[in-house]
Short mmCIF file of C-alpha atoms and ligand atoms in Angstrom, two decimals:
data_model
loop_
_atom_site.label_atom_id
_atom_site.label_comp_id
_atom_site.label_asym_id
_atom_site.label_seq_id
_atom_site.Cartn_x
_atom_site.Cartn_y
_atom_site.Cartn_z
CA UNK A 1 0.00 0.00 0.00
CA UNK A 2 1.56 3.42 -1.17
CA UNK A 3 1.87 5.78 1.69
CA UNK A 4 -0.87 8.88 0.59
CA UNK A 5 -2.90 5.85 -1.03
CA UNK A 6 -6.52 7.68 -2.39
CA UNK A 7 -6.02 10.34 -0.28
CA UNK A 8 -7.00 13.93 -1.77
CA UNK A 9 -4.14 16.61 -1.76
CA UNK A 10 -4.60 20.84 -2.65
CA UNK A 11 -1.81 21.78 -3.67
CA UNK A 12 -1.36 26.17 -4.33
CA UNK A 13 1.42 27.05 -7.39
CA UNK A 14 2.38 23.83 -8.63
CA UNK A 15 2.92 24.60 -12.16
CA UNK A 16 6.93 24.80 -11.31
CA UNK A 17 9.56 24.63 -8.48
CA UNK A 18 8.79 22.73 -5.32
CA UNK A 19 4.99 22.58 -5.51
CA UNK A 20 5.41 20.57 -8.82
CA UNK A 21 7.96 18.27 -7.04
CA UNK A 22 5.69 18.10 -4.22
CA UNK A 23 2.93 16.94 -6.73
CA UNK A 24 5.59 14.48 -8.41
CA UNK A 25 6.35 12.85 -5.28
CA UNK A 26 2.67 13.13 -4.00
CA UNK A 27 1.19 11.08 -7.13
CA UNK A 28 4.09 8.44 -7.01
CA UNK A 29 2.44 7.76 -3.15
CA UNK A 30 -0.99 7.38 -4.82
CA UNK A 31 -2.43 11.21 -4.02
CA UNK A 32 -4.71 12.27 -6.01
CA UNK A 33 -3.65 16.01 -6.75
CA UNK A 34 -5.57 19.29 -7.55
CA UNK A 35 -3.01 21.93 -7.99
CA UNK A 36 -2.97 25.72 -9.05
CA UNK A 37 -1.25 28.01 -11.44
CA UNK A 38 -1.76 31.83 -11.95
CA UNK A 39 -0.17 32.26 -14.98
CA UNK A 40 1.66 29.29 -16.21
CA UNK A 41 -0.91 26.89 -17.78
CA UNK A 42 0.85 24.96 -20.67
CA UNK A 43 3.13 23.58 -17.72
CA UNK A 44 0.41 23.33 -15.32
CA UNK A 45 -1.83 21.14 -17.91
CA UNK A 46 1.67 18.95 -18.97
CA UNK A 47 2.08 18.20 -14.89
CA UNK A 48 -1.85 17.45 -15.14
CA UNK A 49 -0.75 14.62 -17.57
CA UNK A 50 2.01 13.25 -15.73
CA UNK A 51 0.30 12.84 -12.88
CA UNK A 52 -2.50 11.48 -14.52
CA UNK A 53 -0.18 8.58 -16.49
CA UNK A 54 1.05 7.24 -12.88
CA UNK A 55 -2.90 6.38 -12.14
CA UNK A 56 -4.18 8.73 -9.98
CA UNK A 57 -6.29 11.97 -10.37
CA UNK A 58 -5.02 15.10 -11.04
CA UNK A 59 -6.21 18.25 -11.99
CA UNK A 60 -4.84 21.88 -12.42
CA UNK A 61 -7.14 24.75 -11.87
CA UNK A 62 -6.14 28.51 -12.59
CA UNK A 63 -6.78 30.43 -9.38
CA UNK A 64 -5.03 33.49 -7.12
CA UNK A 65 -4.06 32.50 -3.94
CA UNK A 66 -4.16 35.66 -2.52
CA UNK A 67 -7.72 36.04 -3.50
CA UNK A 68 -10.35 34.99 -0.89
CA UNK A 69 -13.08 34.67 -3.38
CA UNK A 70 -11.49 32.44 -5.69
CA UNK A 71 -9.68 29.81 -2.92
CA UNK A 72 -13.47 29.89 -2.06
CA UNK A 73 -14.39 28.81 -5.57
CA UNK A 74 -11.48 26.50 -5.60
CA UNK A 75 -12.22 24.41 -3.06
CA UNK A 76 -15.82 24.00 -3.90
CA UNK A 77 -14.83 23.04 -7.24
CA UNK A 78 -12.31 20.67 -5.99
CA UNK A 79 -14.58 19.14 -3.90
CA UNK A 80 -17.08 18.30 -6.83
CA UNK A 81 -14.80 16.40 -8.60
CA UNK A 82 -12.57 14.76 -6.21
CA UNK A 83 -15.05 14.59 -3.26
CA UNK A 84 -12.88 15.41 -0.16
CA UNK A 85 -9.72 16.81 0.42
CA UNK A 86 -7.23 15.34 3.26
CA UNK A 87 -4.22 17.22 3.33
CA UNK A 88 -3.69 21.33 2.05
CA UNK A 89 -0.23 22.65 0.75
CA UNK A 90 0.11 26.22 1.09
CA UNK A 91 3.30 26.55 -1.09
CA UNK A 92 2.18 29.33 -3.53
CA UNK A 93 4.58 32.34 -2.90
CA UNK A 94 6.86 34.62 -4.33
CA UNK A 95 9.03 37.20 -4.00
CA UNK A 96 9.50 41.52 -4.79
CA UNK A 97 13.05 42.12 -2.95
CA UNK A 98 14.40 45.39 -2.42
CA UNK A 99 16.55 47.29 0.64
CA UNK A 100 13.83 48.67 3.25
CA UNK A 101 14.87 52.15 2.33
CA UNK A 102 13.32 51.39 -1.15
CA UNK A 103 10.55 49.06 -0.98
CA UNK A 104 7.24 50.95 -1.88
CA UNK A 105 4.11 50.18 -0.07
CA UNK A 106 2.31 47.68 -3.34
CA UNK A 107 5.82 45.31 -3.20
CA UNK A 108 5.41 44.80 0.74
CA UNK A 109 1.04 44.44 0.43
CA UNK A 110 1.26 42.02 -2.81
CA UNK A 111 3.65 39.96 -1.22
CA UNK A 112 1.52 39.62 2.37
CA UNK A 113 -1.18 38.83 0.16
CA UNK A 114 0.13 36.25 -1.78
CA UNK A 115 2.72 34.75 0.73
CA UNK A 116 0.27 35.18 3.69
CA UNK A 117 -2.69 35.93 3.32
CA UNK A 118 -3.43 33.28 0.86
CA UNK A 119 -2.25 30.78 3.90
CA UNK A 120 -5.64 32.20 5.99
CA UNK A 121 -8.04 32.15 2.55
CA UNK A 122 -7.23 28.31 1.28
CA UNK A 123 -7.13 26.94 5.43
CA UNK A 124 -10.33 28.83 5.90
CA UNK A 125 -11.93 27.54 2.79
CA UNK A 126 -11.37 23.68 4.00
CA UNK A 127 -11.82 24.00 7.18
CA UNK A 128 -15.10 22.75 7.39
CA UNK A 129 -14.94 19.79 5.37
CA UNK A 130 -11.52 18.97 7.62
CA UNK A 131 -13.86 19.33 10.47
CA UNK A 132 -16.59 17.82 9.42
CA UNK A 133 -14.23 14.18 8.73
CA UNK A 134 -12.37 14.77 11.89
CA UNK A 135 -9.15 14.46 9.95
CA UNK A 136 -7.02 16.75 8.03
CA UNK A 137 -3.20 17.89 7.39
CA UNK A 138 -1.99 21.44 6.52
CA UNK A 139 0.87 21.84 5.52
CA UNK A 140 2.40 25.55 5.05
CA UNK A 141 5.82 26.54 3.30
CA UNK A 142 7.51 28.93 5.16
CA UNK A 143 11.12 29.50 5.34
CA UNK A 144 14.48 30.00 6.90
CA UNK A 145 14.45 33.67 6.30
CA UNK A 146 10.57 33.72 8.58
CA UNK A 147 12.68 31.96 11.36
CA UNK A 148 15.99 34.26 11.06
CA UNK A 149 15.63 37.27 8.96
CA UNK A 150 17.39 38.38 5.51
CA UNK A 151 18.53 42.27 4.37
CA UNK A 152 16.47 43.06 1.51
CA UNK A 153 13.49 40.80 2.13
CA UNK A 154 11.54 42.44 4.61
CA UNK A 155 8.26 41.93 3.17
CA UNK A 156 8.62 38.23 2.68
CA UNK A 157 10.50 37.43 6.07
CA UNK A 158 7.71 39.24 7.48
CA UNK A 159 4.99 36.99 5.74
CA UNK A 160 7.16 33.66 5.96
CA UNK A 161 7.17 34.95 9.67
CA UNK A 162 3.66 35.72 9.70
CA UNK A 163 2.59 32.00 8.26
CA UNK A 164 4.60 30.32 11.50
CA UNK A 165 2.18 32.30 13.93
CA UNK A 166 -0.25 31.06 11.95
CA UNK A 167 0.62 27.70 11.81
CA UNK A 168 1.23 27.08 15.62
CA UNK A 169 -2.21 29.23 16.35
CA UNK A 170 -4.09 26.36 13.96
CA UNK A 171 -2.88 23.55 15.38
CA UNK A 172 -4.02 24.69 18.87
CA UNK A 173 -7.45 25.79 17.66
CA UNK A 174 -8.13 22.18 15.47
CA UNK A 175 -5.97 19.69 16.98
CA UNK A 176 -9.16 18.07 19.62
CA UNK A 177 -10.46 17.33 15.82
CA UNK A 178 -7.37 15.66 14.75
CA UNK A 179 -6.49 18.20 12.30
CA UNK A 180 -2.81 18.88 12.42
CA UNK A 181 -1.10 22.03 10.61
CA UNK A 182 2.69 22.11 10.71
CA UNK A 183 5.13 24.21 8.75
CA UNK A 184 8.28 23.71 6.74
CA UNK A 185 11.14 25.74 6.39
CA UNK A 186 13.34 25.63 3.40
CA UNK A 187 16.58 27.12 2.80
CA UNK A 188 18.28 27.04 -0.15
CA UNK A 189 16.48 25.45 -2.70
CA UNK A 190 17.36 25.88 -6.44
CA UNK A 191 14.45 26.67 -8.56
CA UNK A 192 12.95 29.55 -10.37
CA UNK A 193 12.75 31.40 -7.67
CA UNK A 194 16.19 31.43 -6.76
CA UNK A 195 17.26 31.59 -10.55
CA UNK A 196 16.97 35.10 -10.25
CA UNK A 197 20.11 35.38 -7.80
CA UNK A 198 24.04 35.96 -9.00
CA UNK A 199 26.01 33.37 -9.72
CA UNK A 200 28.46 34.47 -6.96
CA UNK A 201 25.68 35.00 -4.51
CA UNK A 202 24.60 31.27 -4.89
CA UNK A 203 28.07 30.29 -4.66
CA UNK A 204 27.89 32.50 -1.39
CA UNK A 205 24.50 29.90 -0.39
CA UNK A 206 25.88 26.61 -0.94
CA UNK A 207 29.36 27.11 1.06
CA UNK A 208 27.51 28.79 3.98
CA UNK A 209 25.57 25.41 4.12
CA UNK A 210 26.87 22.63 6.35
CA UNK A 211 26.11 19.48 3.33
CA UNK A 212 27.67 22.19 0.72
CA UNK A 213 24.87 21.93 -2.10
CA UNK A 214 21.35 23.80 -2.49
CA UNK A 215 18.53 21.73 -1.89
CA UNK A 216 15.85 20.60 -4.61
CA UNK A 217 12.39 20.45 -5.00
CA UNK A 218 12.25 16.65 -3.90
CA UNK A 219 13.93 17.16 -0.56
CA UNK A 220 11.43 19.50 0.38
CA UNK A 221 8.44 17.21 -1.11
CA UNK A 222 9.75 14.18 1.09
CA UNK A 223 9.60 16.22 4.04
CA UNK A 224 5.86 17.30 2.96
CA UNK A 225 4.98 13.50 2.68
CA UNK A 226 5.98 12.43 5.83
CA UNK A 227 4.24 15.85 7.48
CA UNK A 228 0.62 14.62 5.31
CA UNK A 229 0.85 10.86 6.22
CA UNK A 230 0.18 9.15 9.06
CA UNK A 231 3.90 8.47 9.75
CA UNK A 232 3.52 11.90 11.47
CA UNK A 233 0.23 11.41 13.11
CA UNK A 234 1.60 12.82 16.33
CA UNK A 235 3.11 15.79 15.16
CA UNK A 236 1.50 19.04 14.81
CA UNK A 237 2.81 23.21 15.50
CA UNK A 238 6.04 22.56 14.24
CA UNK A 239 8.29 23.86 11.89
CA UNK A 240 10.49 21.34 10.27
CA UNK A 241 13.46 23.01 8.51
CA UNK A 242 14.58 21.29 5.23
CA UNK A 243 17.77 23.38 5.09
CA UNK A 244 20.88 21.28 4.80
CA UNK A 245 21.99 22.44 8.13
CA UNK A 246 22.01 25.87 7.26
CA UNK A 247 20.50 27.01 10.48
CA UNK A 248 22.59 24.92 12.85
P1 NAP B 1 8.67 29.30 -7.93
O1 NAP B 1 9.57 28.36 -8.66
O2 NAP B 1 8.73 30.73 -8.21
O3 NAP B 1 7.15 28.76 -8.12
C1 NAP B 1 6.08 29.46 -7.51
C2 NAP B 1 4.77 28.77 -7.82
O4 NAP B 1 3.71 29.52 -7.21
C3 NAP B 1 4.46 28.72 -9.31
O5 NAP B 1 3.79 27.50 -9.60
C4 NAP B 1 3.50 29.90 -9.49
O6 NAP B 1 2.57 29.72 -10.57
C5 NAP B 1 2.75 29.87 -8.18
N1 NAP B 1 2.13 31.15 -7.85
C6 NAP B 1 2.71 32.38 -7.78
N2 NAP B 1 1.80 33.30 -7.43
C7 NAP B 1 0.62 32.63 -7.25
C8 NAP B 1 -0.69 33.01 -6.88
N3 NAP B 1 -0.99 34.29 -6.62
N4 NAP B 1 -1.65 32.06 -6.80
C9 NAP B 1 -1.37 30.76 -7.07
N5 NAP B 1 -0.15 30.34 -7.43
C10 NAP B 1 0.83 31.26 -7.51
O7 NAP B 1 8.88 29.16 -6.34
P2 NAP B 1 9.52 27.98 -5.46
O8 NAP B 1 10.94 28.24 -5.30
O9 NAP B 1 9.05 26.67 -5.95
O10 NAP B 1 8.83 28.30 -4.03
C11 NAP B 1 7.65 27.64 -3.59
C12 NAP B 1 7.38 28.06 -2.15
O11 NAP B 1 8.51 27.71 -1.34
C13 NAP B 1 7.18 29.56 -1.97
O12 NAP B 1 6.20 29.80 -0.98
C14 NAP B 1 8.53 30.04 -1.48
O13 NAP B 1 8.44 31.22 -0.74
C15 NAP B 1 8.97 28.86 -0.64
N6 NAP B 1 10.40 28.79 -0.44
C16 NAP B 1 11.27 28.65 -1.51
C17 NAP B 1 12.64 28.60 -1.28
C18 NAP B 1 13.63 28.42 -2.39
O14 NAP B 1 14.84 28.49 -2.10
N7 NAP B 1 13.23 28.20 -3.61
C19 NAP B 1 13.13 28.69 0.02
C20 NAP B 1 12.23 28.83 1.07
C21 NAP B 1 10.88 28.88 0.82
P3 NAP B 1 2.66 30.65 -11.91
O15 NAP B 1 3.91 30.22 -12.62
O16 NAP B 1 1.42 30.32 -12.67
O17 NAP B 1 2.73 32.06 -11.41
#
């Protein structure tokens, strides 16, 4: 028996980085997987198919995170056509870095919307159904920079902070109905995302980190598995960092 066997995983921004290794891994456990995009659909629908080929359902819808409305719409949707969800990935994020001195006001509010905010719309919008089966993981990506800080990313430690809170605050509040929400934090992990750095600045990364390489999508998905199965049935208000030892 495959370890996430039928279950029904939400997955936000999946069309790339580690939300698409998360549904990789997640659909070679037996998941089925509903996923989001906001802008990337040919690689969203070509993910759709992959899963798809290894036998288990999977669909990508088109939908802002950061918009209450549509994670409304979302999960209702996703709850016609896979009839239950078990575990919720908040993973959607992104990033709009500048010095403090010269971030204007839309940079720091579109990133707390999308990073954060979106955390409190798609956990909101299952909560019921979690309650109502008296079973449920969430599951939300922070990040080593919520736990320690970085220059330049002010808005997004503050909302990789801000989803930690969060976290802890829901698993008080839902753990009597077996609904457990714990966090991960990631460090280095090369995607996209981090694409955008210098070469020397990576460089800078990798030999800062204690197993001398950045991470990849798959490290982080593991760690997700484990935190939506029932290996971790006991654990919940925790933030597991998946950071090569960089915060050691
Ligand atoms: P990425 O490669 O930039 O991918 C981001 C994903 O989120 C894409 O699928 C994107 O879809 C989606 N997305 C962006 N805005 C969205 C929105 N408003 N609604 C729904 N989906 C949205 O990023 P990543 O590196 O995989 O990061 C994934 C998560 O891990 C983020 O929360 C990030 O903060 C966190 N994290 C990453 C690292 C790292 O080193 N990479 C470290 C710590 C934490 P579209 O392409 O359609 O926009």
């Amino acid at each position: 028996m495959k370890l996430l066997e039928g279950k029904n995983v939400i997955i936000t921004g999946a069309s790339r980085g580690i939300g698409k290794g998360i549904a990789q891994v997640f659909g070679k456990a037996g998941a089925n997987v509903a996923f989001t995009y906001s802008s990337s659909e040919a690689p969203a629908l070509e993910l759709e198919q992959e899963l798809s080929a290894m036998g288990v359902k999977a669909k990508a819808y088109k939908s802002n995170a950061g918009s209450f409305a549509e994670s409304e719409e979302l999960v209702a949707k996703v709850l016609e056509d896979f009839g239950g969800i078990d575990v919720l990935i908040n993973n959607a994020g992104i990033t709009k870095d500048n010095l403090l001195m010269r971030m204007g006001e839309e940079d720091f509010d579109t990133v707390i919307e999308i990073n954060l905010k979106s955390v409190f719309n798609m956990t909101k919008a299952v909560q019921r159904t979690m309650l109502k089966q008296r079973k449920g993981s969430i599951i939300n990506m922070s990040s080593v920079v919520g736990v320690k800080g970085n220059a330049g990313q002010t808005n997004y430690a503050a909302s990789k902070a801000g989803m930690i809170g969060f976290t802890k605050s829901v698993a008080l509040e839902l753990g009597s109905r077996s609904i457990r929400c714990n966090a991960i934090a990631p460090g280095f992990i090369e995607t996209e995302m981090t694409d955008k750095l210098d070469e020397k600045t990576v460089q800078g990364w990798r030999d800062a980190i204690p197993l001398k390489r950045g991470g990849s999508p798959e490290d982080v998905a593991n760690a997700c598995l484990f935190l939506a199965s029932d290996m971790s049935a006991y654990i919940t208000g925790q933030v597991l960092n998946v950071d090569g030892g960089m915060l050691t």
